[in-house]
Amino acid sequence: MRLSMTSDLWWKNAVVYCLDIETFADGNGDGIGDFRGAIQRIDHLDRMGVTCIWLMPFFPTPDKDDGYDITDFYNVDPRLGTLGDFVEFMRVARDRGIRVIADLVVNHTSDQHPWFKEARSSRDSRYRDWYIWSDKPEPDDPKGVVFPDKEDSLWEYDEKTEQYYYHRFYRFQPDLNTANPEVQDEISRILGFWMELGLSGFRVDAVPFLIEQVTDSGDDLPDPHEFFACLRAFLSRRDGSAILLGEVNLPYPDLVKYFGNDLGDELTMCFDFISMQRTYLSLAREDARPLAAALRERPNPPRDSQWATFMRNHDELTLDKLSDSEREEVFAAFGPDKDMQVFGRGLRRRLPTMLGGDLERIKMVYSLLFSLPGTPVLFYGEEIGMGENLEIEGRLAVRTPMQWTPHRNGGFSDADPSKVSIPMPKGDFGPEKVNVSAQERDPDSLLAWITRLIRHYRDCPEFAWGKYTVLDTGVDAVFAHRADCDGETVVAVHNLGDAETEVELTLEGFDSSKVLTDLLVDGRIEIDDSGRVGFPMGRYGCRWFRASAPETAPADSADPS
Ligand code: NOJ
C-alpha cells in the first residue's frame, strides 16, 4: 500500500485521541487543566503514536454542560488559557506531526450567549430568528428529551416575549435555527476562524438534531442534508484534507445518509455507535456473534468517508440501540447497580472497571478495537486503563483528571488538593495504582500494549483502508475478520471467551503457497491447499496475521500461543 499517495486521506487510518483541556494537565497550578499543561503532555501522545487530537469544547462557557454550552465561539475559556496558548498548543502538536480537531457545537448555544440574550429581549430582535420559537410546545413534546433526568420538555417558556423556545438538550441550551441563512453563514465563519488557527477539522456535536425540522410550518423546506454538503464544501474549499467527524447515533440505514452521495460529500467520518454497542453485548455474552452480525450489516462508507470506531467516549456508554433485554444483559454483566447506569439507557463506567480489571481481557478488547475496520478513537485515560468515579454526578463520572503519576493529584496539578474540584477515583483505579509514569516503565503495561497496537495498526493500513470480510470461526466466542487491500491480506482473530479453544478458518483465494505470519508475536501458521488454517486461541487471546509467501515469513514456525 502506497500510503504516500494517499496521505491527503490521513484520517482513513488515523489514531484519534479525545481529551478535555480542563481535565488533562494543569500548567499554572490553579487546580484546573489548561492549554499550557496540555502542551507539556503532547509528547506522551506522540510516543503512543496518536496522529490526531480531538479537543472537547474549550470555549467560554458557564460550564453547566461541561463546556457544551458556549457563550463565545471565537475564544478560549479564560480558565483554560488564552488564544495565544491555543496557538502554541497547535504549534507543538504540528511540530510532532499531530493534527488537531475540535468539537463544533452549533446545534445550540448557552442561554447566556449574547445572541440568545438579544434574541429573547424582544420578538423584533435582530437575533430572534436565530433560535426556534413557538406559541406553544409542539404536540409530540416531550418525546425525544435527551436528558430525561433533568428535563421533561423540549420547550421552555420565555416570560418576557411570551413564546416557547426549543432546546433539544438542557433548557439552558437553546437550539440555533440552522435553517436561517445568517446562522449558516455564522457557522462557516466559526469553522473558518479555527481553521485559520490550524485545526484540521471538527467533531460535529449532535448531528441529527442540527438539521431536524422542529416545527411543521407547512412550507417546502430544503433538504436538510444540504446543510452538511454545504459545510463540507466550505471546509474543503479552505482545506481539502480537513474533516468533519460526526456524532450520529442512528441505525445504519439512517446513519449512512450522513456521508452524503456516492463519493461522500457530507460528513467525512461517523462514529459507529452500532458496532460499539454490539461489542459490549458480545463481551457480556462472551459470544462474538452480535458483533459479527453488526459488521456484516454495516454499509460500506462512500469512497471519501470512513467509520470511526471506539470503545468509550465522554458521555454515557449508550446502549440505546440494543433491545431492552439485550441492554439488561449488558447492565447485569457490567453495571448491575442502579448507580452505574444512567438515563435507563447507558452506563457511566469505563471499560477496565466493567471488566473487573482483568488485564488480559482489557488488552484483548483494545486489540479488537485497533483491528476493526475503521479509524479508532480513544478517550483520554483509556491507554492506561483509568476507571471512573461514581461519586461524581451522571456522565461526568468518566471525566476525571488524567492520572500521570502516583503523587499528589495524580500528577495532574501542583495545586493544593482542595483546589482540584474534580475528584479522582480511589483504590485499585486511583492514581497510586494506575498512572502513566509507572506504565511507561513496564513493558507489560496496558500503555505499552496500546503503543504496540498503534504501531501495528499503522503498519497494517489494510484494516482501515481495505475491504473487510467477517470470517466463520466455528467457535461462538471467537471473532475473526480479514481485510484485503492492493493484493495484501491481514487477518485478526479475537477470543471473547475465557476458555482456550481451537479455531479453524477458511481463507478464500489462499493455498499452501502462502503462510500466515503472526504480527503480535513471533511465529507462523501453514495454510492448506483449500485455504484452511487451524490454530489455538488462548483465554481472551488475540492474534493478528499477515498472509505472505513463506520465504518472506520468519523461519520459526513455533506456535506462540
Ligand atoms: C453531545 C455531547 O457528546 C454531550 O456531551 C453534550 O452534553 C450534548 N451533545 C449537548 O451538546
XYZ file of C-alpha atoms and ligand atoms in Angstrom:
572
model
C 0.000 0.000 0.000
C 1.445 3.289 -1.072
C 0.440 5.482 1.828
C 2.397 8.387 0.454
C -0.077 8.545 -2.411
C -2.966 8.761 -0.023
C -1.663 10.983 2.708
C -4.293 13.592 1.943
C -6.730 10.988 3.277
C -4.743 10.949 6.522
C -7.887 10.346 8.554
C -8.559 6.948 6.947
C -6.087 5.294 9.295
C -5.565 7.991 11.889
C -5.384 7.336 15.618
C -7.674 9.893 17.219
C -7.321 10.803 20.898
C -10.069 12.774 22.612
C -9.102 14.962 25.538
C -10.621 17.689 27.623
C -8.209 20.544 28.324
C -9.899 21.059 31.694
C -9.031 17.563 32.942
C -5.800 16.748 31.095
C -2.996 18.702 32.759
C -2.827 21.831 34.883
C 0.045 24.090 33.836
C -0.481 27.060 36.187
C -1.237 25.277 39.445
C -4.781 26.554 39.923
C -6.326 23.076 40.005
C -7.869 23.318 36.537
C -6.352 21.822 33.400
C -5.231 24.312 30.768
C -3.523 24.616 27.386
C -0.132 25.252 28.988
C -0.391 21.978 30.873
C -1.579 20.079 27.807
C 1.358 21.421 25.775
C 3.734 19.745 28.253
C 1.986 16.436 27.669
C 1.819 16.307 23.892
C 4.953 14.137 23.860
C 3.049 11.431 25.730
C 0.624 11.283 22.812
C 3.437 11.395 20.315
C 5.189 8.455 21.995
C 1.989 6.429 21.831
C 1.601 7.096 18.136
C -1.512 9.299 18.274
C -1.914 11.143 14.973
C -4.897 13.389 15.738
C -6.065 15.073 18.929
C -9.764 15.830 19.338
C -10.246 18.696 21.793
C -13.512 18.754 23.686
C -15.066 22.256 23.947
C -12.603 24.820 25.308
C -14.638 27.938 24.566
C -16.011 30.481 27.073
C -18.881 28.835 28.900
C -20.941 28.989 32.096
C -19.938 25.288 32.198
C -23.321 23.881 33.026
C -22.833 21.082 30.484
C -19.063 20.679 30.741
C -18.412 23.284 28.061
C -21.100 22.125 25.618
C -22.913 25.371 26.497
C -20.939 28.031 24.705
C -21.103 31.824 25.097
C -18.439 32.779 22.554
C -17.430 30.617 19.594
C -14.345 32.702 18.860
C -12.360 32.481 22.063
C -10.803 30.300 24.720
C -12.370 29.977 28.144
C -10.152 32.051 30.487
C -9.939 29.144 32.950
C -8.159 27.123 30.255
C -5.835 29.739 28.800
C -5.780 32.300 26.042
C -5.908 32.255 22.275
C -2.136 32.650 22.463
C -1.878 29.413 24.477
C -4.131 27.693 21.970
C -1.879 28.705 19.081
C 1.164 27.493 20.994
C -0.576 24.152 21.578
C -1.255 23.910 17.845
C 2.356 24.692 17.040
C 3.715 21.999 19.354
C 1.227 19.416 18.050
C 2.132 20.250 14.464
C 5.809 20.009 15.332
C 5.171 16.401 16.428
C 3.182 15.705 13.263
C -0.087 15.525 15.181
C -3.222 17.091 13.757
C -5.870 18.692 15.929
C -9.633 18.771 15.547
C -12.148 20.295 17.965
C -15.773 19.992 18.914
C -18.128 22.013 16.762
C -21.148 22.585 18.986
C -23.566 24.581 16.887
C -26.822 22.765 17.470
C -27.291 25.166 20.358
C -25.647 27.919 22.370
C -25.692 28.674 26.056
C -28.698 30.726 27.136
C -26.027 33.207 28.286
C -24.720 33.688 24.751
C -25.152 37.338 23.659
C -27.108 36.115 20.605
C -29.702 34.436 22.770
C -29.856 37.253 25.295
C -30.518 39.577 22.396
C -32.996 37.164 20.781
C -35.109 36.924 23.905
C -35.079 40.676 24.514
C -37.929 41.225 22.070
C -39.861 39.450 19.317
C -38.425 42.057 16.952
C -34.823 41.396 17.883
C -32.427 41.036 15.006
C -31.377 37.690 16.531
C -34.919 36.422 17.165
C -34.896 34.110 14.180
C -31.500 32.679 15.126
C -33.403 30.473 17.568
C -36.598 28.423 17.315
C -39.772 29.876 18.816
C -43.318 28.689 19.102
C -46.515 29.910 20.720
C -46.989 26.518 22.299
C -44.985 23.317 22.628
C -45.428 21.033 19.622
C -47.930 18.209 20.174
C -45.405 15.387 20.459
C -43.465 17.116 23.233
C -41.730 15.706 25.360
C -40.815 12.821 23.036
C -37.103 12.874 22.373
C -35.891 14.591 25.532
C -32.198 13.634 25.608
C -31.572 14.125 29.307
C -34.727 12.791 30.950
C -33.230 13.082 34.448
C -33.359 16.864 34.242
C -35.810 17.807 31.500
C -39.421 16.887 30.816
C -40.000 19.072 27.772
C -38.194 20.272 24.659
C -39.749 23.720 25.024
C -39.126 26.396 27.622
C -41.425 29.341 28.165
C -39.860 32.765 27.861
C -41.834 35.080 30.133
C -40.780 38.336 28.555
C -41.657 37.572 24.946
C -44.390 35.063 25.773
C -43.210 32.328 23.462
C -41.531 28.981 23.944
C -38.006 28.347 22.711
C -36.805 24.951 21.591
C -33.977 23.099 23.331
C -33.123 19.530 22.337
C -30.772 19.227 25.325
C -30.948 21.156 28.604
C -33.180 24.213 28.888
C -30.056 26.383 29.192
C -29.023 25.246 25.683
C -31.452 26.899 23.228
C -31.231 25.363 19.757
C -29.940 27.540 16.960
C -32.168 27.795 13.914
C -29.782 26.276 11.380
C -32.298 26.770 8.574
C -31.625 30.515 8.875
C -29.012 31.542 6.245
C -27.485 34.046 8.667
C -26.875 31.245 11.157
C -25.398 29.096 8.403
C -23.010 31.902 7.471
C -22.003 32.324 11.081
C -21.270 28.599 11.380
C -19.000 28.816 8.339
C -17.253 31.767 9.950
C -16.646 29.724 13.089
C -15.159 26.898 11.021
C -13.059 29.331 9.035
C -11.763 31.069 12.167
C -10.433 27.919 13.820
C -9.090 26.515 10.576
C -7.014 29.654 10.156
C -5.578 28.858 13.577
C -4.606 25.417 12.360
C -7.441 22.991 13.091
C -7.711 20.052 10.685
C -11.412 19.630 11.203
C -14.208 19.208 13.686
C -16.065 16.631 15.694
C -19.623 17.677 14.961
C -21.832 17.534 18.026
C -25.410 16.263 17.944
C -25.553 15.828 14.166
C -29.139 14.615 13.564
C -30.526 17.358 15.813
C -28.623 20.040 13.970
C -30.783 19.657 10.914
C -34.044 18.486 12.416
C -37.172 20.255 11.260
C -38.735 21.127 14.543
C -41.985 22.824 13.684
C -44.291 21.760 10.920
C -44.557 25.075 9.165
C -46.188 23.512 6.119
C -43.516 25.138 3.931
C -41.499 23.130 1.456
C -38.284 23.035 3.420
C -34.960 22.429 1.685
C -33.324 19.025 2.029
C -31.682 19.168 5.482
C -28.694 17.187 4.205
C -27.790 20.142 2.049
C -26.628 21.773 5.256
C -23.823 19.256 5.685
C -22.972 19.199 1.989
C -22.522 22.988 2.145
C -20.485 22.767 5.327
C -18.219 20.105 3.838
C -17.848 22.117 0.631
C -16.857 25.197 2.634
C -14.380 23.159 4.670
C -12.857 21.620 1.562
C -12.519 24.977 -0.159
C -10.481 26.158 2.804
C -8.523 22.918 3.292
C -9.111 19.811 1.201
C -7.754 17.492 3.863
C -9.905 18.798 6.723
C -12.582 16.547 8.180
C -15.985 16.505 9.784
C -16.347 13.650 12.282
C -19.989 13.277 13.150
C -21.767 12.188 16.289
C -24.636 10.300 14.674
C -26.144 7.622 16.871
C -28.660 6.156 14.434
C -29.332 2.729 12.904
C -27.051 2.048 9.931
C -29.581 2.774 7.155
C -30.228 6.263 8.570
C -26.670 6.851 9.650
C -25.100 6.142 6.288
C -27.082 9.003 4.725
C -24.899 11.451 6.645
C -21.927 10.513 4.484
C -23.813 12.075 1.580
C -23.563 10.971 -2.012
C -21.623 8.057 -3.543
C -18.334 9.889 -3.141
C -19.106 11.062 0.370
C -19.799 14.789 0.225
C -21.184 15.346 3.742
C -19.570 14.048 6.935
C -16.105 12.619 6.408
C -16.437 10.155 9.257
C -19.230 8.953 11.515
C -18.868 7.208 14.847
C -20.018 3.623 14.616
C -22.308 3.543 17.641
C -23.929 0.340 16.450
C -20.882 -1.916 16.413
C -19.738 -0.313 19.683
C -22.980 -1.315 21.399
C -22.956 -4.800 19.907
C -19.353 -5.236 21.048
C -20.483 -4.746 24.624
C -23.273 -7.263 24.105
C -20.703 -9.682 22.683
C -18.383 -9.079 25.619
C -21.204 -9.583 28.103
C -22.212 -12.867 26.467
C -18.671 -13.921 25.591
C -20.186 -14.579 22.201
C -18.828 -12.826 19.118
C -21.990 -13.202 17.049
C -23.687 -9.867 17.842
C -20.546 -8.004 16.786
C -20.112 -10.194 13.715
C -23.719 -9.515 12.718
C -23.234 -5.752 13.150
C -20.179 -5.702 10.912
C -21.868 -7.867 8.309
C -24.797 -5.450 8.336
C -22.688 -2.296 8.296
C -22.833 -0.488 4.958
C -19.556 0.402 3.294
C -18.966 4.117 3.578
C -18.646 6.049 0.318
C -15.168 6.408 -1.180
C -14.143 9.577 0.663
C -15.596 8.562 4.023
C -14.752 6.353 6.950
C -16.219 4.781 10.089
C -14.798 5.896 13.421
C -14.616 3.018 15.891
C -14.469 3.387 19.658
C -14.996 1.578 22.916
C -15.670 4.561 25.155
C -16.439 8.216 24.775
C -17.008 11.034 27.225
C -20.768 10.509 27.533
C -22.744 7.645 28.972
C -21.811 4.374 27.319
C -25.059 4.347 25.439
C -26.814 1.036 24.846
C -29.898 2.614 23.368
C -29.760 0.669 20.108
C -29.894 -2.716 21.852
C -33.225 -4.326 22.637
C -34.476 -3.951 26.228
C -33.474 -7.494 27.100
C -30.035 -7.151 25.470
C -29.440 -3.934 27.369
C -30.412 -5.689 30.602
C -27.820 -8.373 29.847
C -25.100 -5.750 29.471
C -26.263 -3.951 32.604
C -26.211 -7.246 34.527
C -22.681 -8.054 33.334
C -21.051 -4.655 33.540
C -23.157 -2.277 35.607
C -25.618 -4.095 37.840
C -26.027 -1.259 40.379
C -28.537 1.428 39.506
C -25.860 3.969 40.329
C -23.686 2.639 37.484
C -26.479 3.249 34.980
C -27.794 6.492 33.615
C -30.927 7.610 31.756
C -32.063 3.959 31.731
C -30.065 3.527 28.530
C -26.367 3.589 29.358
C -23.509 3.008 31.760
C -21.325 5.585 33.419
C -18.325 3.322 33.834
C -15.082 2.868 31.946
C -14.063 -0.432 30.382
C -11.424 -1.615 32.920
C -13.785 -1.423 35.900
C -16.511 -3.136 33.892
C -14.101 -5.970 33.148
C -13.068 -6.231 36.795
C -9.537 -5.046 35.999
C -8.752 -8.263 34.063
C -5.722 -7.018 32.117
C -5.706 -9.892 29.641
C -9.316 -9.220 28.722
C -8.832 -5.454 28.565
C -5.860 -5.925 26.245
C -7.922 -8.183 24.005
C -10.641 -5.521 23.713
C -8.145 -2.884 22.574
C -6.569 -5.327 20.151
C -10.059 -5.793 18.756
C -10.600 -2.030 18.550
C -7.381 -1.403 16.627
C -8.095 -4.200 14.166
C -11.725 -3.274 13.478
C -12.297 -1.744 10.074
C -12.272 1.996 10.625
C -10.388 4.762 12.399
C -10.023 4.160 16.149
C -10.837 6.918 18.613
C -9.527 6.762 22.185
C -10.848 8.731 25.142
C -8.047 10.074 27.361
C -7.026 7.670 30.091
C -8.036 4.592 28.135
C -4.385 3.964 27.314
C -3.601 3.355 30.984
C -6.892 1.733 31.971
C -8.330 4.541 34.072
C -11.543 3.863 35.951
C -14.456 6.145 36.770
C -15.506 7.908 39.949
C -19.142 7.135 40.609
C -19.257 9.796 43.323
C -19.410 12.356 40.531
C -22.820 13.040 39.100
C -24.112 11.461 35.909
C -21.963 11.320 32.791
C -19.158 13.251 34.473
C -18.096 10.102 36.355
C -15.747 9.219 33.482
C -14.325 12.730 33.050
C -11.917 12.693 35.998
C -8.429 14.242 35.745
C -5.769 12.377 33.815
C -3.575 10.234 36.058
C 0.061 10.976 35.265
C 1.915 9.897 38.401
C 1.220 8.204 41.744
C 1.883 11.505 43.521
C -0.193 14.481 44.634
C -3.299 14.952 42.464
C -2.056 12.087 40.303
C 0.467 14.491 38.760
C -2.437 16.344 37.139
C -1.889 19.526 39.141
C 0.546 21.022 41.646
C -2.311 22.801 43.400
C -3.397 22.087 46.918
C -5.721 19.063 46.556
C -8.598 21.128 47.937
C -8.391 23.239 44.777
C -8.810 20.312 42.373
C -12.552 20.260 42.147
C -12.984 17.009 40.191
C -12.162 14.081 42.472
C -10.094 11.219 41.065
C -11.021 7.559 41.522
C -9.711 5.884 44.649
C -8.453 2.391 45.384
C -7.464 -0.016 42.622
C -8.118 2.554 39.893
C -6.745 5.585 41.708
C -3.540 7.300 40.544
C -1.391 5.364 43.040
C -2.207 2.178 41.105
C -2.973 3.451 37.611
C -0.776 6.150 36.128
C 1.310 6.985 33.085
C 4.739 7.138 34.694
C 4.589 3.619 36.153
C 3.227 2.136 32.936
C 5.888 3.823 30.837
C 8.457 1.730 32.696
C 6.537 -1.549 32.491
C 6.751 -3.468 29.187
C 3.665 -5.496 30.133
C 1.510 -2.477 30.908
C -1.629 -1.504 29.059
C 0.152 1.635 27.870
C 2.947 -0.442 26.333
C 0.359 -2.722 24.738
C -1.658 0.128 23.253
C 1.517 1.747 21.932
C 2.350 -1.554 20.216
C -1.145 -1.947 18.846
C -0.991 1.539 17.380
C 2.286 0.696 15.682
C 0.825 -2.472 14.181
C -2.376 -0.711 13.182
C -0.327 1.876 11.305
C 1.771 -0.902 9.758
C -1.409 -2.650 8.576
C -3.319 0.037 6.686
C -5.414 -2.792 5.225
C -7.526 -2.794 8.417
C -8.549 0.795 7.859
C -8.491 1.000 4.092
C -9.286 -2.499 2.958
C -12.354 -4.489 2.074
C -13.183 -6.493 5.158
C -14.875 -9.863 5.500
C -16.126 -11.359 8.728
C -14.991 -14.991 8.826
C -16.721 -18.066 10.215
C -14.688 -19.454 13.082
C -16.814 -22.386 14.186
C -16.485 -21.112 17.775
C -19.150 -18.725 19.056
C -16.745 -16.873 21.329
C -14.252 -16.120 18.583
C -14.464 -13.171 16.223
C -12.318 -13.233 13.100
C -12.095 -10.953 10.123
C -9.791 -10.358 7.213
C -9.021 -7.158 5.355
C -7.794 -7.074 1.771
C -6.218 -4.151 0.016
C -3.937 -3.862 -3.013
C -3.185 -7.597 -3.043
C -2.298 -7.695 0.646
C -4.309 -9.556 3.293
C -4.341 -9.255 7.055
C -6.408 -11.387 9.421
C -7.342 -10.699 13.039
C -8.775 -13.217 15.474
C -10.111 -12.435 18.936
C -11.342 -14.810 21.596
C -14.034 -13.047 23.605
C -14.309 -16.025 25.906
C -12.238 -17.008 28.917
C -11.794 -20.616 27.738
C -8.936 -21.690 25.500
C -10.130 -23.019 22.173
C -9.104 -24.247 18.728
C -10.153 -22.215 15.709
C -10.328 -23.181 12.066
C -10.726 -20.570 9.349
C -11.054 -20.821 5.611
C -9.310 -18.089 3.682
C -10.859 -17.816 0.239
C -8.291 -17.439 -2.512
C -5.393 -18.859 -0.475
C -3.497 -22.135 -0.607
C -0.270 -23.589 0.691
C 1.812 -21.157 -1.350
C 1.171 -18.653 1.454
C 1.528 -18.732 5.221
C 0.101 -16.587 7.974
C 2.756 -14.632 9.821
C 1.922 -13.672 13.374
C 2.280 -9.932 13.861
C 1.889 -9.515 17.600
C 4.292 -12.345 18.486
C 6.805 -14.450 16.556
C 5.584 -17.410 14.585
C 3.744 -18.506 11.508
C 0.967 -20.868 10.519
C 0.688 -23.013 7.399
C -2.335 -22.682 5.131
C -3.514 -25.893 3.443
C -4.415 -26.222 -0.210
C -8.059 -25.478 0.461
C -7.208 -22.266 2.249
C -7.806 -23.755 5.692
C -5.828 -22.743 8.763
C -6.196 -24.015 12.284
C -4.638 -22.734 15.483
C -5.271 -22.456 19.211
C -6.577 -19.297 20.857
C -5.756 -18.582 24.470
C -8.151 -17.208 27.074
C -9.148 -13.760 25.791
C -6.496 -14.307 23.153
C -5.833 -12.042 20.203
C -3.823 -12.688 17.071
C -3.070 -10.559 14.053
C -1.653 -12.172 10.922
C -0.342 -11.127 7.548
C -0.603 -13.568 4.661
C 2.691 -13.806 2.851
C 4.922 -16.092 0.839
C 6.879 -18.489 3.132
C 10.226 -17.047 2.138
C 9.244 -13.613 3.487
C 7.851 -15.042 6.731
C 10.014 -15.741 9.793
C 11.617 -19.221 9.738
C 10.482 -20.136 13.225
C 7.013 -21.636 12.996
C 6.756 -22.423 16.697
C 3.250 -21.865 17.911
C 3.391 -18.851 20.221
C 0.038 -19.219 21.937
C -23.409 15.506 22.807
C -22.188 15.596 23.660
O -21.401 14.444 23.466
C -22.658 15.745 25.079
O -21.597 15.641 25.986
C -23.387 17.052 25.222
O -23.932 17.153 26.515
C -24.519 17.133 24.203
N -24.136 16.747 22.895
C -25.033 18.559 24.123
O -24.066 19.349 23.493
